[in-house]
Short mmCIF file of C-alpha atoms in Angstrom, two decimals:
data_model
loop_
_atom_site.label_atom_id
_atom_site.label_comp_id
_atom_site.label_asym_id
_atom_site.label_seq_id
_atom_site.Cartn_x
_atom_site.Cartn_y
_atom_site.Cartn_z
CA UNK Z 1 -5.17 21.45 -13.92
CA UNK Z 2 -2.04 20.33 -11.82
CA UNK Z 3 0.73 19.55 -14.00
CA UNK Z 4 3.27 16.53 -12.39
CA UNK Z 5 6.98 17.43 -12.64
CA UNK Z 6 9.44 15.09 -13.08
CA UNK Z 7 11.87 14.22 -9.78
CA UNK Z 8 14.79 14.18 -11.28
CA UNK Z 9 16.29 16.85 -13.58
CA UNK Z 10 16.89 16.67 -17.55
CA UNK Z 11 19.91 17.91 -19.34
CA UNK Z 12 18.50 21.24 -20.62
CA UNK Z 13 17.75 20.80 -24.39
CA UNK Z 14 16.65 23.86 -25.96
CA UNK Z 15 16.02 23.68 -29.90
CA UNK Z 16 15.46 26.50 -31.57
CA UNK Z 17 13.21 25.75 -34.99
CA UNK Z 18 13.54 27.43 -38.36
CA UNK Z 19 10.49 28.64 -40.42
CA UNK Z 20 10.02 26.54 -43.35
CA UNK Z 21 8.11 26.07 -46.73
CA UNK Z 22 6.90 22.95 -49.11
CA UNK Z 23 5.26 19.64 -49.05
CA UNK Z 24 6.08 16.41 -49.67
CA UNK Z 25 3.53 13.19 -49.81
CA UNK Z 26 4.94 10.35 -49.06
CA UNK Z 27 3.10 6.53 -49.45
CA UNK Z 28 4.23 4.79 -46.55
CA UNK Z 29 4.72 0.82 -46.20
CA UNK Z 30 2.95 -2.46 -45.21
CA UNK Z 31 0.66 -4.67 -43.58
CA UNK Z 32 -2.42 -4.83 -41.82
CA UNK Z 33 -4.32 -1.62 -40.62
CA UNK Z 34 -5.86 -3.03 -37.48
CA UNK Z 35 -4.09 -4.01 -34.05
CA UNK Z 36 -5.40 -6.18 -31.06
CA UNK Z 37 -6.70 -7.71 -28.12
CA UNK Z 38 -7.41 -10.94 -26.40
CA UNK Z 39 -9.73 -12.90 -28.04
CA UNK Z 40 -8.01 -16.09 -29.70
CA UNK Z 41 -9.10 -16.90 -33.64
CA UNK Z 42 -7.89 -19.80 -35.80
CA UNK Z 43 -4.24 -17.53 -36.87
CA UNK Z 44 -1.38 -18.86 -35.79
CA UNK Z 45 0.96 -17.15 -33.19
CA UNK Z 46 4.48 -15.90 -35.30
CA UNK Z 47 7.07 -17.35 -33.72
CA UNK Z 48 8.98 -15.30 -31.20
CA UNK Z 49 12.17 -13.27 -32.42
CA UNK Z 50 15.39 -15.47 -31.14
CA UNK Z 51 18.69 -14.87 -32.33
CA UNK Z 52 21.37 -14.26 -30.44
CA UNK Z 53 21.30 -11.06 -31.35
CA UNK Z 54 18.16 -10.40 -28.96
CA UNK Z 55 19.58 -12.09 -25.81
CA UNK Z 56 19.91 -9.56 -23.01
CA UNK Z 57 23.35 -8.23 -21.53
CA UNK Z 58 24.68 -9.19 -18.81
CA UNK Z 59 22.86 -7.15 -15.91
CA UNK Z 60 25.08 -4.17 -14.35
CA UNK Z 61 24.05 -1.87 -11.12
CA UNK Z 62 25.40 1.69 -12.96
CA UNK Z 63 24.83 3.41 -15.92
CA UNK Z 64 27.21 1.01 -18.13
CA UNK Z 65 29.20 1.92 -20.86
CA UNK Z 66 26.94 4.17 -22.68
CA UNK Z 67 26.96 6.56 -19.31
CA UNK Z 68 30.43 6.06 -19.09
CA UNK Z 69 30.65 7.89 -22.98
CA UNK Z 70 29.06 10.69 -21.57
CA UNK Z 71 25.78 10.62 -23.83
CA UNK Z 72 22.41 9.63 -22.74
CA UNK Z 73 21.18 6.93 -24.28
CA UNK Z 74 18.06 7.89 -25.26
CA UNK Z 75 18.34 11.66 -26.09
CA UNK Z 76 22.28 12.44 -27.17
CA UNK Z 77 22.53 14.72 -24.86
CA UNK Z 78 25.81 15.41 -22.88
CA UNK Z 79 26.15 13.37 -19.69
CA UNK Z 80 28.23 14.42 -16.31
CA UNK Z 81 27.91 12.29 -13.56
CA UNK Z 82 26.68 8.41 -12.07
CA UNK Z 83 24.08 6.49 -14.18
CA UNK Z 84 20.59 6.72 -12.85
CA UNK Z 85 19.94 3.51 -10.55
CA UNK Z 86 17.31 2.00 -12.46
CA UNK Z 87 16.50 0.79 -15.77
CA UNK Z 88 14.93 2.66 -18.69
CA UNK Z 89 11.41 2.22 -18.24
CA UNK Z 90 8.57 2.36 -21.31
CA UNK Z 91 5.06 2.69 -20.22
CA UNK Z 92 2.21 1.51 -22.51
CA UNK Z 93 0.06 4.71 -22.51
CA UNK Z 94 -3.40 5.16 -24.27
CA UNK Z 95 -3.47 7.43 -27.10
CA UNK Z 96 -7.27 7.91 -27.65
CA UNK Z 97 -9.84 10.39 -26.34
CA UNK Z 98 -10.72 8.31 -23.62
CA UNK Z 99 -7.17 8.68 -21.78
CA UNK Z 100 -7.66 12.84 -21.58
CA UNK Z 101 -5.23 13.94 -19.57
CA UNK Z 102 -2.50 11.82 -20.43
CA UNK Z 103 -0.48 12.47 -17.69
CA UNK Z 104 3.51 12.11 -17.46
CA UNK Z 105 4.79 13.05 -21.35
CA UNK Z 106 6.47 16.17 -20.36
CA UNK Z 107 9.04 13.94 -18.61
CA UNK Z 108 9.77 11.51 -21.19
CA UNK Z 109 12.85 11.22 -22.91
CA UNK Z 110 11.75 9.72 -26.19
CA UNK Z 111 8.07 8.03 -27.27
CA UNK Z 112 7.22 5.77 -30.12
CA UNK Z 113 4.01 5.57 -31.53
CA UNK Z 114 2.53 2.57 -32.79
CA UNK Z 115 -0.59 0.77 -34.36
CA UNK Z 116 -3.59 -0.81 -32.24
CA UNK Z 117 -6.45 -2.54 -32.66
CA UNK Z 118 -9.39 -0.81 -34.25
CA UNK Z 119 -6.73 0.97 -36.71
CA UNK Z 120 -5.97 3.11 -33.12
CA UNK Z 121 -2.41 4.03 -32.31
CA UNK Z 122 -0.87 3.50 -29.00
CA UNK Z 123 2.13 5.05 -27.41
CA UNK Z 124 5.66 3.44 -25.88
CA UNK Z 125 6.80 6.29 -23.56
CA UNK Z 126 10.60 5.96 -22.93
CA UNK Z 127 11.57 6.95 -18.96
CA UNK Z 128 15.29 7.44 -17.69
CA UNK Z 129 17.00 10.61 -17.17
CA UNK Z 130 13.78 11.88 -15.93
CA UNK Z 131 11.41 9.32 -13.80
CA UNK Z 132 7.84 11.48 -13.53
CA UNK Z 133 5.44 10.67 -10.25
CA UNK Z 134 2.98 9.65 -11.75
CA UNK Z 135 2.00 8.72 -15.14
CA UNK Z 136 -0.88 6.80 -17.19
CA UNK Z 137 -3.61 5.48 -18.45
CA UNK Z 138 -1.77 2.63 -18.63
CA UNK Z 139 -2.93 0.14 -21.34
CA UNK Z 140 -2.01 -3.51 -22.32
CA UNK Z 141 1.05 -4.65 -24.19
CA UNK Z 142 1.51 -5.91 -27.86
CA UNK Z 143 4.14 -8.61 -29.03
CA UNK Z 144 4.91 -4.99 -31.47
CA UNK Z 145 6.68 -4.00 -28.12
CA UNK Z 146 9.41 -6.49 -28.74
CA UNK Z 147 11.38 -4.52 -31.34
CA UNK Z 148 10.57 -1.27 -29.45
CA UNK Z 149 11.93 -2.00 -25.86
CA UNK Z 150 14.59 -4.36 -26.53
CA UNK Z 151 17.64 -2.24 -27.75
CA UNK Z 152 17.28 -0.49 -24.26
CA UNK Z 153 17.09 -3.50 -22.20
CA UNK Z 154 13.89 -1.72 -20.66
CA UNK Z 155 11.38 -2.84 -18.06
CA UNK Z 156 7.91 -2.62 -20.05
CA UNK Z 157 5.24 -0.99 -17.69
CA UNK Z 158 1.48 -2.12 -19.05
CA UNK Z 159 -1.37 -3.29 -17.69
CA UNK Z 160 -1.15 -6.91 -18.93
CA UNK Z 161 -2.22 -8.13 -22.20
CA UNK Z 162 -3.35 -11.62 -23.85
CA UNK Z 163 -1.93 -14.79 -22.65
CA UNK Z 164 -0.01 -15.25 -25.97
CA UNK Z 165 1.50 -11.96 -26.19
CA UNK Z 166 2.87 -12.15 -22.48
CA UNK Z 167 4.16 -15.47 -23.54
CA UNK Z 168 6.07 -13.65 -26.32
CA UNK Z 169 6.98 -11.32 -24.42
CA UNK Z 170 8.74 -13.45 -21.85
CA UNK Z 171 10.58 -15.53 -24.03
CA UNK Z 172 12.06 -12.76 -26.03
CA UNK Z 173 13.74 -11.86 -21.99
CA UNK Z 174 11.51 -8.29 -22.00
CA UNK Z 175 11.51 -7.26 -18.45
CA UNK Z 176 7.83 -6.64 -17.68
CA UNK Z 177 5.60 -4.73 -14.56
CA UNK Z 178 1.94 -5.47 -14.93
CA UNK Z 179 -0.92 -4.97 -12.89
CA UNK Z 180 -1.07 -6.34 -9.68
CA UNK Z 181 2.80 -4.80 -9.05
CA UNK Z 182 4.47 -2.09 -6.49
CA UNK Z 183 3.12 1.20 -8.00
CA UNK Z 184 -0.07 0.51 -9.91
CA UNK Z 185 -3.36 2.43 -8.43
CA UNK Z 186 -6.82 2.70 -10.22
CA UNK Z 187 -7.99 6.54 -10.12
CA UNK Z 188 -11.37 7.46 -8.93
CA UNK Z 189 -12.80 9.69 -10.77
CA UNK Z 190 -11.99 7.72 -14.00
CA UNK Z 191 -13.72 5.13 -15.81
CA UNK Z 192 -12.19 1.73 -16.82
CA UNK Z 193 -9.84 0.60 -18.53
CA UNK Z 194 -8.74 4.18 -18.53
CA UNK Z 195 -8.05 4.61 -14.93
CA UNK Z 196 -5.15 2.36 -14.35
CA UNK Z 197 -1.76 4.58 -13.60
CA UNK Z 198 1.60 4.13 -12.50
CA UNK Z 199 3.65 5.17 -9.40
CA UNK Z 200 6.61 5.60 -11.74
CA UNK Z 201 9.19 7.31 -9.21
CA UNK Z 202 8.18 4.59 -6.49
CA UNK Z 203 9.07 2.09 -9.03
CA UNK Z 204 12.34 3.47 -9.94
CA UNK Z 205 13.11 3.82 -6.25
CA UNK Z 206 12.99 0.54 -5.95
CA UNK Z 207 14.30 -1.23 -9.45
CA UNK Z 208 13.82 -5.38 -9.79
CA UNK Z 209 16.70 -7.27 -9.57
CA UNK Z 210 18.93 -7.80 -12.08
CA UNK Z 211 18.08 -4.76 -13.82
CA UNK Z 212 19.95 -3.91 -16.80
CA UNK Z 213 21.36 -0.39 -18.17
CA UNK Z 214 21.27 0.30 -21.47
CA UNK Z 215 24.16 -1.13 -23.63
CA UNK Z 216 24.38 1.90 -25.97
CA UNK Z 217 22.37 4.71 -27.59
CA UNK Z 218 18.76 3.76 -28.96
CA UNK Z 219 20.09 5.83 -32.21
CA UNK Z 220 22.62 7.08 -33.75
CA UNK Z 221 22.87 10.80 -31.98
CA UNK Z 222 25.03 13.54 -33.43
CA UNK Z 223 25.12 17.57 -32.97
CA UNK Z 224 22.04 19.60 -34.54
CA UNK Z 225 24.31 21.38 -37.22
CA UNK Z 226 25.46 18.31 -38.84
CA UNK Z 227 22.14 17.89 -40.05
CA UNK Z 228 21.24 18.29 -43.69
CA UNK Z 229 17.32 18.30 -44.42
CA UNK Z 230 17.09 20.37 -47.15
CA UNK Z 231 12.72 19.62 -47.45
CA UNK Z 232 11.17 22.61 -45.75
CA UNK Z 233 8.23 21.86 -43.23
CA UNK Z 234 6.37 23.67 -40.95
CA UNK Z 235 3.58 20.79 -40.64
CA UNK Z 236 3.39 16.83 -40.37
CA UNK Z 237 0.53 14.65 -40.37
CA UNK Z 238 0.91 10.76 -40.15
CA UNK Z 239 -1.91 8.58 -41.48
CA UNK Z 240 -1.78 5.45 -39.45
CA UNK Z 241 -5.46 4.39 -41.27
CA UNK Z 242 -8.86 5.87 -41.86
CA UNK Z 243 -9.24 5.92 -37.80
CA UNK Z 244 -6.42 7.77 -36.83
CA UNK Z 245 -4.03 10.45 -37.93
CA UNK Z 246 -1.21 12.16 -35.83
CA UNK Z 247 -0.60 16.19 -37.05
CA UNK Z 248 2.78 18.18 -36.34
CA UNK Z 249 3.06 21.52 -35.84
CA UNK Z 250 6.44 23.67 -35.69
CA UNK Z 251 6.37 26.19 -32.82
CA UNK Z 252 9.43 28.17 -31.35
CA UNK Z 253 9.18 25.45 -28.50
CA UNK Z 254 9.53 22.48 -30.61
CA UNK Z 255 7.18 20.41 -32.25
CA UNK Z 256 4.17 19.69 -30.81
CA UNK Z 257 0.52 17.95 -31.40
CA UNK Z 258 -2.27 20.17 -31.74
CA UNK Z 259 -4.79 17.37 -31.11
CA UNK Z 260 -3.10 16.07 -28.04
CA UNK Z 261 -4.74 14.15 -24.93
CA UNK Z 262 -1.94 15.32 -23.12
CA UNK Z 263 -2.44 17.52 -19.50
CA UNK Z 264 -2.25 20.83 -20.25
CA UNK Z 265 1.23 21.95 -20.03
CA UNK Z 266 2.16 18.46 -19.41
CA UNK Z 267 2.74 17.21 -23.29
CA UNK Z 268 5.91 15.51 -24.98
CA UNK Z 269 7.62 18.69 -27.18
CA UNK Z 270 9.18 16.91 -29.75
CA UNK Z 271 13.49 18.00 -31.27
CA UNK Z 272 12.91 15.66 -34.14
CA UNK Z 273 9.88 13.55 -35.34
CA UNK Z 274 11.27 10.34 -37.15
CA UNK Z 275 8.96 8.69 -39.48
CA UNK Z 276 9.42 4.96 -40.80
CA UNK Z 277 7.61 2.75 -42.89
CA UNK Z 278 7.50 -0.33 -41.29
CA UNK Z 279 5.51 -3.56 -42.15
CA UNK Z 280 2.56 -4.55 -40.34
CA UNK Z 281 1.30 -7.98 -40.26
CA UNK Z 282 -2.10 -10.37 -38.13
CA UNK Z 283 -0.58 -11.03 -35.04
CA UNK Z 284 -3.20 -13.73 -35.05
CA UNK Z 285 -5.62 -13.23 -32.43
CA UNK Z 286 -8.58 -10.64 -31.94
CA UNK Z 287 -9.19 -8.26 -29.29
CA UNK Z 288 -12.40 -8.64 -26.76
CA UNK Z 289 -14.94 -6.47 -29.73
CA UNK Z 290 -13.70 -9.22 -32.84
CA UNK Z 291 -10.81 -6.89 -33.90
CA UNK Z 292 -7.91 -8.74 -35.44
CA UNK Z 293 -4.96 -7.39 -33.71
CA UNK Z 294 -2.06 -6.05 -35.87
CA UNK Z 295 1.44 -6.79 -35.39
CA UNK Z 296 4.19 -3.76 -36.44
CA UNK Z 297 7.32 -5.78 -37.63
CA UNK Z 298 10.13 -3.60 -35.73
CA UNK Z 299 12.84 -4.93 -37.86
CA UNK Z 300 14.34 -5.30 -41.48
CA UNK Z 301 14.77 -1.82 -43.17
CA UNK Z 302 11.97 0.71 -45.07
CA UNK Z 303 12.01 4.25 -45.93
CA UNK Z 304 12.43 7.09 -43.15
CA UNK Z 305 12.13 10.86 -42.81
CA UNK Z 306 13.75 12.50 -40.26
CA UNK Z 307 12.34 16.34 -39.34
CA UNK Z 308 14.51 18.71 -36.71
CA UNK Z 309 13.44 22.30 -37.09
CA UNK Z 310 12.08 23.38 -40.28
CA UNK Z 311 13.86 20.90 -42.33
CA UNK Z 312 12.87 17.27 -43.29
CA UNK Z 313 15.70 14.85 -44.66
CA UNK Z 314 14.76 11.74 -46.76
CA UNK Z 315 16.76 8.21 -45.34
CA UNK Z 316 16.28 4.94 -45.07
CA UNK Z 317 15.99 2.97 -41.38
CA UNK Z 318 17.46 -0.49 -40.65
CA UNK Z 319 17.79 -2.95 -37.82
CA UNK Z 320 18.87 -6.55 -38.27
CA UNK Z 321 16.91 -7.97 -35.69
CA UNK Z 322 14.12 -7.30 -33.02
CA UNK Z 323 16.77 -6.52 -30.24
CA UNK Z 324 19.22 -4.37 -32.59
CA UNK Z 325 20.09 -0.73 -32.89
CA UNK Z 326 18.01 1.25 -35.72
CA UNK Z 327 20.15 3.12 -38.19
CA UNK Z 328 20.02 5.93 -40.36
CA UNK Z 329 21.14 6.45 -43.85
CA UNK Z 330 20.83 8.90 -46.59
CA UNK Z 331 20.32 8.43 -50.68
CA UNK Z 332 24.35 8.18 -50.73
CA UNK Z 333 24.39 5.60 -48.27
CA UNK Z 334 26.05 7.54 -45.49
CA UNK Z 335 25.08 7.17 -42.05
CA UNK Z 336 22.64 9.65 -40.82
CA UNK Z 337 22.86 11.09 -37.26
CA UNK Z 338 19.96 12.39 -35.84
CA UNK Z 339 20.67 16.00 -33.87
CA UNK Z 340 20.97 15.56 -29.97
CA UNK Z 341 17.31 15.80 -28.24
CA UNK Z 342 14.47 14.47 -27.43
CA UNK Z 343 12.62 12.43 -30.58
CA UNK Z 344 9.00 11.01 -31.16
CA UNK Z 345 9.03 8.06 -33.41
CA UNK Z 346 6.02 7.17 -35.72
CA UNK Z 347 6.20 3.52 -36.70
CA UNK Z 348 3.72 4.08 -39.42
CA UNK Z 349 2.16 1.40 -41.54
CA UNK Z 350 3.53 0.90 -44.96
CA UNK Z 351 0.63 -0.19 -46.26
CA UNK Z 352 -3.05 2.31 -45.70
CA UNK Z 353 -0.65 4.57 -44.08
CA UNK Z 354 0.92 8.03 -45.43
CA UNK Z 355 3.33 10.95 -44.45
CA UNK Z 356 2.23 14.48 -45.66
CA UNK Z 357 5.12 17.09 -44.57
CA UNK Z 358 4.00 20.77 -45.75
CA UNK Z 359 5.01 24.11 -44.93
#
């Protein structure tokens, strides 16, 4: 199959993986097990995140502070040069069997991976040093996408999503590009709603006003020897419910998903997995087939795991609101830095949900 490369380059980032050996079972946190659509019920709508914390900065035309540090923002890695003239974009990609070949993960800088309707995950696939042709199926948005896309002051790329959620969406000041904008095509020779793609280098070509850089790194990002997992693991699966479960698996490349939709030769190879237990709650609506749609509460703090080679460290995440910075921090309370590269995130449900590392 063709694979798409990106258009412009990526700071190399070659992470060599050690060999590793034990398990560890971890019960992982809360809420609801099943994520949504469009279909109103008698649940109220939770009220939009708005503290001041959230507001946007103010928009800038270069790559802003974090650029100037000489870091990217979404990887750690070192930085030489002018800031990429657009904003960080996050696509809403389908993460089911229907979306074979996802097409476009190869270029992404970071992805988070979240709960859907149907107890179906859905992935939030981060876009800046390295802006792909094309990529897709692009699927709907959740009001989960607020805590996700916020810290980076992204545009969110999805194909639209209930009337609600958008409504969330807008007045929590997340930069959207649905359906109907510059770059959007339906492919032929797929079936809907899996057909819908993106134009992604067209759209960076041509950014909306008042774009906004990032205002500093999505994590805390430090070099790979400062890091002190002492769990060996050679193997990850995440239980986000009885639908759906994401497996690891350590090559010499990186990590990488063995059941994959991605193109071949075309998939995300992950420097560090990150695993938090986060609360999921009814975001108080149901999707078209009666499922109630979940809601993944992006904020507060919950136990995390952090895995870079063959090692797994133990921490626990916080962020005080929707639009803050997640951070790391061991048992001892020390900050924890994750090692320079690119990271998959799996926001996985405290509650139905479970980590397994093993080697």
């Amino acid at each position: 199959m063709l694979v798409r490369r990106g258009r412009r380059g990526r700071a190399d980032q070659d992470w060599r993986r050690k060999s590793a050996v034990a398990e560890l079972v971890l019960a992982v946190c809360a809420g609801a097990a099943a994520c949504g659509g469009d279909k109103a019920s008698g649940g109220s709508e939770p009220e939009v995140e708005a503290a001041a914390a959230d507001r946007p900065i103010e928009s800038v035309r270069t790559g802003g502070a974090v650029m100037l540090s000489g870091e990217w923002p979404l990887t750690g890695a070192t930085f030489e040069g002018g800031g990429p003239q657009h904003p960080v974009y996050v696509v809403k990609m389908d993460n089911t069997a229907s979306s074979t070949p996802q097409i476009g993960l190869s270029s992404a800088d970071m992805v988070v991976e979240q709960l859907v309707e149907g107890g179906l995950t859905r992935l939030a696939v981060f876009y800046y040093s390295d802006v792909p042709d094309q990529v897709g199926p692009v699927r709907s948005l959740r009001a989960s996408d607020i805590g996700i896309v916020k810290p980076t002051a992204a545009v969110l790329v999805a194909s639209g999503g209930a009337g609600r959620t958008i409504a969330r969406i807008a007045d929590a000041e997340v930069a959207t590009s649905v359906e109907g904008a510059a770059g959007f095509y339906r492919a032929d020779d797929r079936s809907a709603p899996y057909d819908l793609f993106m134009s992604l280098g067209d759209l960076a070509d041509n950014p909306q006003d008042g774009w906004q850089a990032p205002a500093e790194s999505y994590l805390a990002f430090g070099d790979q020897s400062d890091f002190e997992g002492t769990i060996a693991v050679d193997k990850i699966t995440a239980t986000f419910s009885a639908a759906h479960s994401t497996e690891w698996k350590q090559t010499d490349d990186g990590w990488t998903r063995p059941e994959s939709f991605a193109e071949e030769g075309d998939d995300f190879m992950a420097d560090n997995v990150l695993l938090l237990k986060v609360k999921v709650g009814d975001a108080g609506y149901q999707d078209p087939a009666g499922n109630p749609v979940p809601e993944t509460k992006f904020y507060g703090r919950g136990e995390a795991v952090l895995v870079h080679g063959g090692k797994a460290l133990q921490a626990t995440w916080s962020k005080e609101s929707a639009g803050s910075a997640l951070t790391l921090q061991n048992t001892d309370g020390d900050e924890v830095t994750v090692p320079a590269g690119r990271t998959w995130i799996e926001l996985v449900p405290a509650e139905d949900g479970a980590v397994v590392l093993s080697s």
